[in-house]
Amino acid sequence: MIEQHKTYIDLVRNYFHFQQNVYGEEILLDKPVHLLFQTEKDRSEPGLSLIEEKVMQCSRCSLHKGVHKKVFGEGSKEAKLLIVGEAPGREEDLQGKPFVGKAGELLTKILKAIDFTRDEVYICNILKCRPPQNRDPDPQEIKMCFPFLEEQVSVIKPEIILALGRFAGQTLLNTQTSLARLRNEIHQYKGIPVFVTYHPAALLRDAKKKYDVWEDVQRLRKAYDNLVGDKPEWQPGKK
Ligand code: URA
């Protein structure tokens, strides 16, 4: 972010010098300011950069007051598989990146087990700010923050979504159905198939849930081959 702001400042300075040379003291703005000062990166993926900018400026709920860094999300902008978690934890809040703590290490292993790397997918959360002491998100916070995820989905256009944990599953599917029941079906969010499984943090507390997650992600991987089919067909246990 700091680097990006330095670039903006240089662009603004150059722009005003240019204007001054050509027009004297009169300033001519012929486009909205954010379009005038777009960087190369913005031009190649304007949608996500603009949403990220809105998230960084957001004060819709009080969570922004206590964070070190907001966590927008990261991964491939062309990802066909979108992973949605709950909210940043301590490590994510410090680094500004999703799933980089212990639960994140486990998520990376789960993805590897079905032959995905983190940079092939896109990873984000329902909330972009860490709730104090990692408490559960409250309904009002979810209501304020969810529109950002909706915008991310409409720009990334994933073909499959994996929701991790109760909050991600229930929010995406707009339901109060229990996680245990959500796991057993393939759902839809705006026509995109949604798989729901346990959050990796739940596996750290209860290792027995690993078998359930393994089943869930195998089903997801098979669906991926049928629906997307842009990777060598996957067979469990084969390298
Ligand atoms: N848990 C989440 O739900 N998201 C993260 O980014 C990290 C931990």
PDB file of C-alpha atoms and ligand atoms in Angstrom:
ATOM      1  CA  MET A   1       0.000   0.000   0.000  1.00  0.00           C
ATOM      2  CA  ILE A   2       2.761   2.469   0.939  1.00  0.00           C
ATOM      3  CA  GLU A   3       4.536   1.830  -2.377  1.00  0.00           C
ATOM      4  CA  GLN A   4       1.257   2.333  -4.213  1.00  0.00           C
ATOM      5  CA  HIS A   5       0.658   5.642  -2.422  1.00  0.00           C
ATOM      6  CA  LYS A   6       4.165   6.833  -3.298  1.00  0.00           C
ATOM      7  CA  THR A   7       3.359   6.101  -6.934  1.00  0.00           C
ATOM      8  CA  TYR A   8       0.132   8.078  -6.647  1.00  0.00           C
ATOM      9  CA  ILE A   9       1.936  11.022  -5.063  1.00  0.00           C
ATOM     10  CA  ASP A  10       4.514  11.052  -7.886  1.00  0.00           C
ATOM     11  CA  LEU A  11       1.754  10.857 -10.472  1.00  0.00           C
ATOM     12  CA  VAL A  12      -0.176  13.711  -8.841  1.00  0.00           C
ATOM     13  CA  ARG A  13       2.961  15.872  -8.617  1.00  0.00           C
ATOM     14  CA  ASN A  14       3.864  15.262 -12.266  1.00  0.00           C
ATOM     15  CA  TYR A  15       0.312  15.877 -13.356  1.00  0.00           C
ATOM     16  CA  PHE A  16       0.137  19.268 -11.622  1.00  0.00           C
ATOM     17  CA  HIS A  17       3.535  20.314 -12.984  1.00  0.00           C
ATOM     18  CA  PHE A  18       2.371  19.414 -16.458  1.00  0.00           C
ATOM     19  CA  GLN A  19      -0.906  21.321 -15.997  1.00  0.00           C
ATOM     20  CA  GLN A  20       0.942  24.344 -14.683  1.00  0.00           C
ATOM     21  CA  ASN A  21       3.345  24.376 -17.634  1.00  0.00           C
ATOM     22  CA  VAL A  22       0.586  24.099 -20.192  1.00  0.00           C
ATOM     23  CA  TYR A  23      -2.257  26.085 -18.628  1.00  0.00           C
ATOM     24  CA  GLY A  24      -0.609  28.328 -16.064  1.00  0.00           C
ATOM     25  CA  GLU A  25      -2.438  28.388 -12.746  1.00  0.00           C
ATOM     26  CA  GLU A  26      -5.648  26.832 -14.130  1.00  0.00           C
ATOM     27  CA  ILE A  27      -6.174  23.146 -13.335  1.00  0.00           C
ATOM     28  CA  LEU A  28      -8.048  20.996 -15.836  1.00  0.00           C
ATOM     29  CA  LEU A  29      -9.553  17.714 -14.592  1.00  0.00           C
ATOM     30  CA  ASP A  30     -11.249  15.887 -17.432  1.00  0.00           C
ATOM     31  CA  LYS A  31     -11.822  12.551 -15.636  1.00  0.00           C
ATOM     32  CA  PRO A  32     -12.639  11.429 -12.089  1.00  0.00           C
ATOM     33  CA  VAL A  33      -9.441  11.661 -10.055  1.00  0.00           C
ATOM     34  CA  HIS A  34      -9.178   7.906  -9.412  1.00  0.00           C
ATOM     35  CA  LEU A  35      -9.135   7.268 -13.182  1.00  0.00           C
ATOM     36  CA  LEU A  36      -6.535   9.965 -13.814  1.00  0.00           C
ATOM     37  CA  PHE A  37      -4.090   8.369 -11.428  1.00  0.00           C
ATOM     38  CA  GLN A  38      -4.581   4.708 -12.231  1.00  0.00           C
ATOM     39  CA  THR A  39      -1.411   2.630 -12.187  1.00  0.00           C
ATOM     40  CA  GLU A  40      -0.598  -0.196 -14.631  1.00  0.00           C
ATOM     41  CA  LYS A  41      -1.797  -2.662 -11.989  1.00  0.00           C
ATOM     42  CA  ASP A  42      -5.151  -0.857 -11.675  1.00  0.00           C
ATOM     43  CA  ARG A  43      -5.628  -0.875 -15.420  1.00  0.00           C
ATOM     44  CA  SER A  44      -5.047  -4.612 -15.675  1.00  0.00           C
ATOM     45  CA  GLU A  45      -7.482  -5.466 -12.843  1.00  0.00           C
ATOM     46  CA  PRO A  46      -9.438  -2.311 -12.092  1.00  0.00           C
ATOM     47  CA  GLY A  47     -12.310  -4.125 -10.399  1.00  0.00           C
ATOM     48  CA  LEU A  48     -10.374  -5.698  -7.549  1.00  0.00           C
ATOM     49  CA  SER A  49      -8.151  -2.657  -6.934  1.00  0.00           C
ATOM     50  CA  LEU A  50     -11.155  -0.408  -6.592  1.00  0.00           C
ATOM     51  CA  ILE A  51     -12.883  -2.790  -4.185  1.00  0.00           C
ATOM     52  CA  GLU A  52      -9.657  -3.046  -2.176  1.00  0.00           C
ATOM     53  CA  GLU A  53      -9.439   0.736  -1.998  1.00  0.00           C
ATOM     54  CA  LYS A  54     -13.021   0.848  -0.671  1.00  0.00           C
ATOM     55  CA  VAL A  55     -12.212  -1.809   1.940  1.00  0.00           C
ATOM     56  CA  MET A  56      -9.129   0.128   3.055  1.00  0.00           C
ATOM     57  CA  GLN A  57     -11.235   3.264   3.540  1.00  0.00           C
ATOM     58  CA  CYS A  58     -14.182   1.458   5.137  1.00  0.00           C
ATOM     59  CA  SER A  59     -15.481   2.498   8.551  1.00  0.00           C
ATOM     60  CA  ARG A  60     -18.932   0.906   8.271  1.00  0.00           C
ATOM     61  CA  CYS A  61     -18.499  -0.856  11.616  1.00  0.00           C
ATOM     62  CA  SER A  62     -16.208  -0.327  14.581  1.00  0.00           C
ATOM     63  CA  LEU A  63     -13.837  -3.231  13.808  1.00  0.00           C
ATOM     64  CA  HIS A  64     -11.578  -1.042  11.651  1.00  0.00           C
ATOM     65  CA  LYS A  65     -10.561   0.929  14.761  1.00  0.00           C
ATOM     66  CA  GLY A  66      -8.710  -1.986  16.331  1.00  0.00           C
ATOM     67  CA  VAL A  67      -6.851  -3.510  13.386  1.00  0.00           C
ATOM     68  CA  HIS A  68      -3.209  -3.393  12.353  1.00  0.00           C
ATOM     69  CA  LYS A  69      -4.032  -4.276   8.771  1.00  0.00           C
ATOM     70  CA  LYS A  70      -7.223  -5.057   6.938  1.00  0.00           C
ATOM     71  CA  VAL A  71      -7.159  -8.326   5.041  1.00  0.00           C
ATOM     72  CA  PHE A  72      -8.642  -7.962   1.582  1.00  0.00           C
ATOM     73  CA  GLY A  73      -7.735 -11.351   0.114  1.00  0.00           C
ATOM     74  CA  GLU A  74      -5.093 -12.721  -2.216  1.00  0.00           C
ATOM     75  CA  GLY A  75      -4.470 -15.212  -4.984  1.00  0.00           C
ATOM     76  CA  SER A  76      -5.110 -15.516  -8.677  1.00  0.00           C
ATOM     77  CA  LYS A  77      -7.526 -12.961 -10.130  1.00  0.00           C
ATOM     78  CA  GLU A  78      -8.485 -15.642 -12.660  1.00  0.00           C
ATOM     79  CA  ALA A  79      -9.059 -18.283  -9.983  1.00  0.00           C
ATOM     80  CA  LYS A  80     -11.789 -20.778 -10.749  1.00  0.00           C
ATOM     81  CA  LEU A  81     -11.814 -21.858  -7.104  1.00  0.00           C
ATOM     82  CA  LEU A  82     -12.595 -19.264  -4.442  1.00  0.00           C
ATOM     83  CA  ILE A  83     -11.955 -20.089  -0.778  1.00  0.00           C
ATOM     84  CA  VAL A  84     -13.942 -18.102   1.771  1.00  0.00           C
ATOM     85  CA  GLY A  85     -13.036 -18.082   5.463  1.00  0.00           C
ATOM     86  CA  GLU A  86     -14.505 -16.256   8.425  1.00  0.00           C
ATOM     87  CA  ALA A  87     -12.307 -13.341   9.492  1.00  0.00           C
ATOM     88  CA  PRO A  88      -8.616 -12.512   9.929  1.00  0.00           C
ATOM     89  CA  GLY A  89      -6.922 -13.840  13.053  1.00  0.00           C
ATOM     90  CA  ARG A  90      -3.895 -12.416  14.857  1.00  0.00           C
ATOM     91  CA  GLU A  91      -1.272 -13.332  12.284  1.00  0.00           C
ATOM     92  CA  GLU A  92      -3.462 -12.277   9.347  1.00  0.00           C
ATOM     93  CA  ASP A  93      -4.114  -8.913  11.037  1.00  0.00           C
ATOM     94  CA  LEU A  94      -0.368  -8.365  11.427  1.00  0.00           C
ATOM     95  CA  GLN A  95       0.528  -9.376   7.877  1.00  0.00           C
ATOM     96  CA  GLY A  96      -2.567  -8.128   6.007  1.00  0.00           C
ATOM     97  CA  LYS A  97      -2.896 -11.535   4.290  1.00  0.00           C
ATOM     98  CA  PRO A  98      -5.519 -14.258   4.659  1.00  0.00           C
ATOM     99  CA  PHE A  99      -4.812 -17.624   6.278  1.00  0.00           C
ATOM    100  CA  VAL A 100      -1.159 -17.162   7.166  1.00  0.00           C
ATOM    101  CA  GLY A 101      -1.325 -18.455  10.755  1.00  0.00           C
ATOM    102  CA  LYS A 102      -1.650 -22.058  11.975  1.00  0.00           C
ATOM    103  CA  ALA A 103      -5.088 -22.534  10.363  1.00  0.00           C
ATOM    104  CA  GLY A 104      -3.603 -21.151   7.158  1.00  0.00           C
ATOM    105  CA  GLU A 105      -0.771 -23.701   7.207  1.00  0.00           C
ATOM    106  CA  LEU A 106      -3.383 -26.419   7.460  1.00  0.00           C
ATOM    107  CA  LEU A 107      -5.426 -24.874   4.647  1.00  0.00           C
ATOM    108  CA  THR A 108      -2.326 -24.897   2.427  1.00  0.00           C
ATOM    109  CA  LYS A 109      -1.887 -28.639   3.165  1.00  0.00           C
ATOM    110  CA  ILE A 110      -5.563 -29.346   2.468  1.00  0.00           C
ATOM    111  CA  LEU A 111      -5.269 -27.578  -0.887  1.00  0.00           C
ATOM    112  CA  LYS A 112      -2.081 -29.470  -1.677  1.00  0.00           C
ATOM    113  CA  ALA A 113      -3.821 -32.771  -0.923  1.00  0.00           C
ATOM    114  CA  ILE A 114      -6.205 -32.047  -3.818  1.00  0.00           C
ATOM    115  CA  ASP A 115      -3.407 -30.733  -5.986  1.00  0.00           C
ATOM    116  CA  PHE A 116      -3.937 -26.981  -5.703  1.00  0.00           C
ATOM    117  CA  THR A 117      -1.395 -24.338  -4.758  1.00  0.00           C
ATOM    118  CA  ARG A 118      -2.437 -21.194  -2.943  1.00  0.00           C
ATOM    119  CA  ASP A 119      -1.645 -18.977  -5.901  1.00  0.00           C
ATOM    120  CA  GLU A 120      -3.959 -20.951  -8.212  1.00  0.00           C
ATOM    121  CA  VAL A 121      -6.963 -20.117  -6.033  1.00  0.00           C
ATOM    122  CA  TYR A 122      -8.253 -16.907  -4.470  1.00  0.00           C
ATOM    123  CA  ILE A 123      -8.515 -16.775  -0.680  1.00  0.00           C
ATOM    124  CA  CYS A 124     -10.543 -14.242   1.282  1.00  0.00           C
ATOM    125  CA  ASN A 125     -12.864 -13.888   4.239  1.00  0.00           C
ATOM    126  CA  ILE A 126     -16.372 -12.756   5.114  1.00  0.00           C
ATOM    127  CA  LEU A 127     -14.922 -10.019   7.366  1.00  0.00           C
ATOM    128  CA  LYS A 128     -11.939  -7.955   6.281  1.00  0.00           C
ATOM    129  CA  CYS A 129     -11.069  -6.803   9.828  1.00  0.00           C
ATOM    130  CA  ARG A 130     -10.052  -8.953  12.787  1.00  0.00           C
ATOM    131  CA  PRO A 131     -12.665  -9.095  15.558  1.00  0.00           C
ATOM    132  CA  PRO A 132     -11.107  -8.438  18.996  1.00  0.00           C
ATOM    133  CA  GLN A 133      -9.691 -11.634  20.591  1.00  0.00           C
ATOM    134  CA  ASN A 134     -10.911 -13.548  17.509  1.00  0.00           C
ATOM    135  CA  ARG A 135     -14.477 -13.458  18.804  1.00  0.00           C
ATOM    136  CA  ASP A 136     -17.278 -14.556  16.466  1.00  0.00           C
ATOM    137  CA  PRO A 137     -18.338 -11.982  13.868  1.00  0.00           C
ATOM    138  CA  ASP A 138     -21.587 -10.297  14.877  1.00  0.00           C
ATOM    139  CA  PRO A 139     -24.535 -10.119  12.453  1.00  0.00           C
ATOM    140  CA  GLN A 140     -24.201  -6.362  11.948  1.00  0.00           C
ATOM    141  CA  GLU A 141     -20.493  -6.666  11.075  1.00  0.00           C
ATOM    142  CA  ILE A 142     -21.315  -9.403   8.586  1.00  0.00           C
ATOM    143  CA  LYS A 143     -24.078  -7.284   7.069  1.00  0.00           C
ATOM    144  CA  MET A 144     -21.709  -4.340   6.607  1.00  0.00           C
ATOM    145  CA  CYS A 145     -18.803  -6.349   5.213  1.00  0.00           C
ATOM    146  CA  PHE A 146     -20.472  -8.990   3.048  1.00  0.00           C
ATOM    147  CA  PRO A 147     -21.100  -6.591   0.119  1.00  0.00           C
ATOM    148  CA  PHE A 148     -17.313  -6.415  -0.389  1.00  0.00           C
ATOM    149  CA  LEU A 149     -17.156 -10.186  -0.795  1.00  0.00           C
ATOM    150  CA  GLU A 150     -20.105 -10.053  -3.177  1.00  0.00           C
ATOM    151  CA  GLU A 151     -18.174  -7.558  -5.293  1.00  0.00           C
ATOM    152  CA  GLN A 152     -15.044  -9.723  -5.172  1.00  0.00           C
ATOM    153  CA  VAL A 153     -17.062 -12.690  -6.411  1.00  0.00           C
ATOM    154  CA  SER A 154     -18.557 -10.689  -9.261  1.00  0.00           C
ATOM    155  CA  VAL A 155     -15.094  -9.593 -10.417  1.00  0.00           C
ATOM    156  CA  ILE A 156     -13.257 -12.906  -9.939  1.00  0.00           C
ATOM    157  CA  LYS A 157     -16.133 -14.993 -11.301  1.00  0.00           C
ATOM    158  CA  PRO A 158     -15.098 -18.286  -9.673  1.00  0.00           C
ATOM    159  CA  GLU A 159     -16.667 -21.503 -10.913  1.00  0.00           C
ATOM    160  CA  ILE A 160     -16.631 -23.174  -7.504  1.00  0.00           C
ATOM    161  CA  ILE A 161     -16.643 -21.743  -3.984  1.00  0.00           C
ATOM    162  CA  LEU A 162     -15.400 -23.521  -0.867  1.00  0.00           C
ATOM    163  CA  ALA A 163     -16.804 -22.024   2.322  1.00  0.00           C
ATOM    164  CA  LEU A 164     -14.777 -22.781   5.432  1.00  0.00           C
ATOM    165  CA  GLY A 165     -16.813 -23.008   8.610  1.00  0.00           C
ATOM    166  CA  ARG A 166     -20.264 -22.067   9.786  1.00  0.00           C
ATOM    167  CA  PHE A 167     -20.040 -18.294   9.317  1.00  0.00           C
ATOM    168  CA  ALA A 168     -18.769 -18.502   5.755  1.00  0.00           C
ATOM    169  CA  GLY A 169     -21.316 -21.186   4.785  1.00  0.00           C
ATOM    170  CA  GLN A 170     -24.304 -19.557   6.452  1.00  0.00           C
ATOM    171  CA  THR A 171     -23.492 -16.075   5.183  1.00  0.00           C
ATOM    172  CA  LEU A 172     -22.920 -17.095   1.573  1.00  0.00           C
ATOM    173  CA  LEU A 173     -26.021 -19.246   1.537  1.00  0.00           C
ATOM    174  CA  ASN A 174     -28.140 -16.863   3.598  1.00  0.00           C
ATOM    175  CA  THR A 175     -29.271 -19.624   5.924  1.00  0.00           C
ATOM    176  CA  GLN A 176     -29.144 -20.665   9.577  1.00  0.00           C
ATOM    177  CA  THR A 177     -28.783 -24.378   8.714  1.00  0.00           C
ATOM    178  CA  SER A 178     -26.114 -26.114  10.805  1.00  0.00           C
ATOM    179  CA  LEU A 179     -22.663 -26.706   9.383  1.00  0.00           C
ATOM    180  CA  ALA A 180     -23.120 -30.466   9.783  1.00  0.00           C
ATOM    181  CA  ARG A 181     -26.100 -30.313   7.398  1.00  0.00           C
ATOM    182  CA  LEU A 182     -24.572 -27.794   5.010  1.00  0.00           C
ATOM    183  CA  ARG A 183     -21.597 -30.126   4.488  1.00  0.00           C
ATOM    184  CA  ASN A 184     -23.711 -32.811   2.924  1.00  0.00           C
ATOM    185  CA  GLU A 185     -24.930 -30.977  -0.138  1.00  0.00           C
ATOM    186  CA  ILE A 186     -23.706 -28.872  -2.992  1.00  0.00           C
ATOM    187  CA  HIS A 187     -25.338 -25.436  -2.731  1.00  0.00           C
ATOM    188  CA  GLN A 188     -25.469 -22.417  -5.011  1.00  0.00           C
ATOM    189  CA  TYR A 189     -24.494 -18.802  -4.573  1.00  0.00           C
ATOM    190  CA  LYS A 190     -25.759 -16.762  -7.548  1.00  0.00           C
ATOM    191  CA  GLY A 191     -25.534 -19.898  -9.688  1.00  0.00           C
ATOM    192  CA  ILE A 192     -22.008 -20.838  -8.486  1.00  0.00           C
ATOM    193  CA  PRO A 193     -21.704 -24.244  -6.778  1.00  0.00           C
ATOM    194  CA  VAL A 194     -20.770 -23.874  -3.109  1.00  0.00           C
ATOM    195  CA  PHE A 195     -19.158 -26.585  -0.986  1.00  0.00           C
ATOM    196  CA  VAL A 196     -19.094 -26.125   2.777  1.00  0.00           C
ATOM    197  CA  THR A 197     -16.665 -27.818   5.122  1.00  0.00           C
ATOM    198  CA  TYR A 198     -15.192 -27.396   8.597  1.00  0.00           C
ATOM    199  CA  HIS A 199     -12.908 -24.444   9.192  1.00  0.00           C
ATOM    200  CA  PRO A 200      -9.226 -25.504   9.480  1.00  0.00           C
ATOM    201  CA  ALA A 201      -9.158 -23.973  12.988  1.00  0.00           C
ATOM    202  CA  ALA A 202     -11.826 -26.533  13.982  1.00  0.00           C
ATOM    203  CA  LEU A 203      -9.505 -29.323  12.762  1.00  0.00           C
ATOM    204  CA  LEU A 204      -6.749 -27.972  14.978  1.00  0.00           C
ATOM    205  CA  ARG A 205      -9.093 -28.366  17.942  1.00  0.00           C
ATOM    206  CA  ASP A 206     -10.536 -31.734  16.894  1.00  0.00           C
ATOM    207  CA  ALA A 207      -8.332 -33.837  14.610  1.00  0.00           C
ATOM    208  CA  LYS A 208     -11.141 -36.371  14.006  1.00  0.00           C
ATOM    209  CA  LYS A 209     -12.822 -33.825  11.739  1.00  0.00           C
ATOM    210  CA  LYS A 210      -9.947 -34.256   9.278  1.00  0.00           C
ATOM    211  CA  TYR A 211     -11.622 -37.338   7.803  1.00  0.00           C
ATOM    212  CA  ASP A 212     -14.793 -35.356   7.100  1.00  0.00           C
ATOM    213  CA  VAL A 213     -12.849 -32.541   5.490  1.00  0.00           C
ATOM    214  CA  TRP A 214     -10.913 -35.020   3.384  1.00  0.00           C
ATOM    215  CA  GLU A 215     -14.210 -36.410   2.081  1.00  0.00           C
ATOM    216  CA  ASP A 216     -15.580 -32.930   1.412  1.00  0.00           C
ATOM    217  CA  VAL A 217     -12.559 -31.727  -0.519  1.00  0.00           C
ATOM    218  CA  GLN A 218     -12.362 -34.928  -2.564  1.00  0.00           C
ATOM    219  CA  ARG A 219     -15.963 -34.297  -3.685  1.00  0.00           C
ATOM    220  CA  LEU A 220     -15.062 -30.718  -4.449  1.00  0.00           C
ATOM    221  CA  ARG A 221     -12.040 -31.777  -6.516  1.00  0.00           C
ATOM    222  CA  LYS A 222     -14.123 -34.211  -8.557  1.00  0.00           C
ATOM    223  CA  ALA A 223     -16.698 -31.495  -9.190  1.00  0.00           C
ATOM    224  CA  TYR A 224     -13.858 -29.192 -10.238  1.00  0.00           C
ATOM    225  CA  ASP A 225     -12.711 -31.696 -12.846  1.00  0.00           C
ATOM    226  CA  ASN A 226     -16.254 -32.001 -14.195  1.00  0.00           C
ATOM    227  CA  LEU A 227     -17.090 -28.310 -14.181  1.00  0.00           C
ATOM    228  CA  VAL A 228     -13.800 -26.585 -14.890  1.00  0.00           C
ATOM    229  CA  GLY A 229     -11.474 -29.319 -16.147  1.00  0.00           C
ATOM    230  CA  ASP A 230      -8.418 -27.063 -16.556  1.00  0.00           C
ATOM    231  CA  LYS A 231      -6.086 -29.331 -14.539  1.00  0.00           C
ATOM    232  CA  PRO A 232      -4.887 -32.883 -15.140  1.00  0.00           C
ATOM    233  CA  GLU A 233      -7.660 -35.134 -13.864  1.00  0.00           C
ATOM    234  CA  TRP A 234      -7.095 -35.838 -10.207  1.00  0.00           C
ATOM    235  CA  GLN A 235      -6.846 -39.280  -8.677  1.00  0.00           C
ATOM    236  CA  PRO A 236      -6.422 -39.490  -4.912  1.00  0.00           C
ATOM    237  CA  GLY A 237      -3.071 -40.865  -3.857  1.00  0.00           C
ATOM    238  CA  LYS A 238      -1.518 -40.525  -7.344  1.00  0.00           C
ATOM    239  CA  LYS A 239       1.318 -38.071  -7.902  1.00  0.00           C
TER     240      LYS A 239
HETATM  241  N1  URA B   1      -9.355 -17.811   9.901  1.00  0.00           N
HETATM  242  C1  URA B   1     -10.110 -17.289   8.906  1.00  0.00           C
HETATM  243  O1  URA B   1     -11.313 -17.549   8.817  1.00  0.00           O
HETATM  244  N2  URA B   1      -9.518 -16.507   8.039  1.00  0.00           N
HETATM  245  C2  URA B   1      -8.233 -16.211   8.049  1.00  0.00           C
HETATM  246  O2  URA B   1      -7.769 -15.470   7.179  1.00  0.00           O
HETATM  247  C3  URA B   1      -7.462 -16.782   9.097  1.00  0.00           C
HETATM  248  C4  URA B   1      -8.044 -17.568  10.012  1.00  0.00           C
END
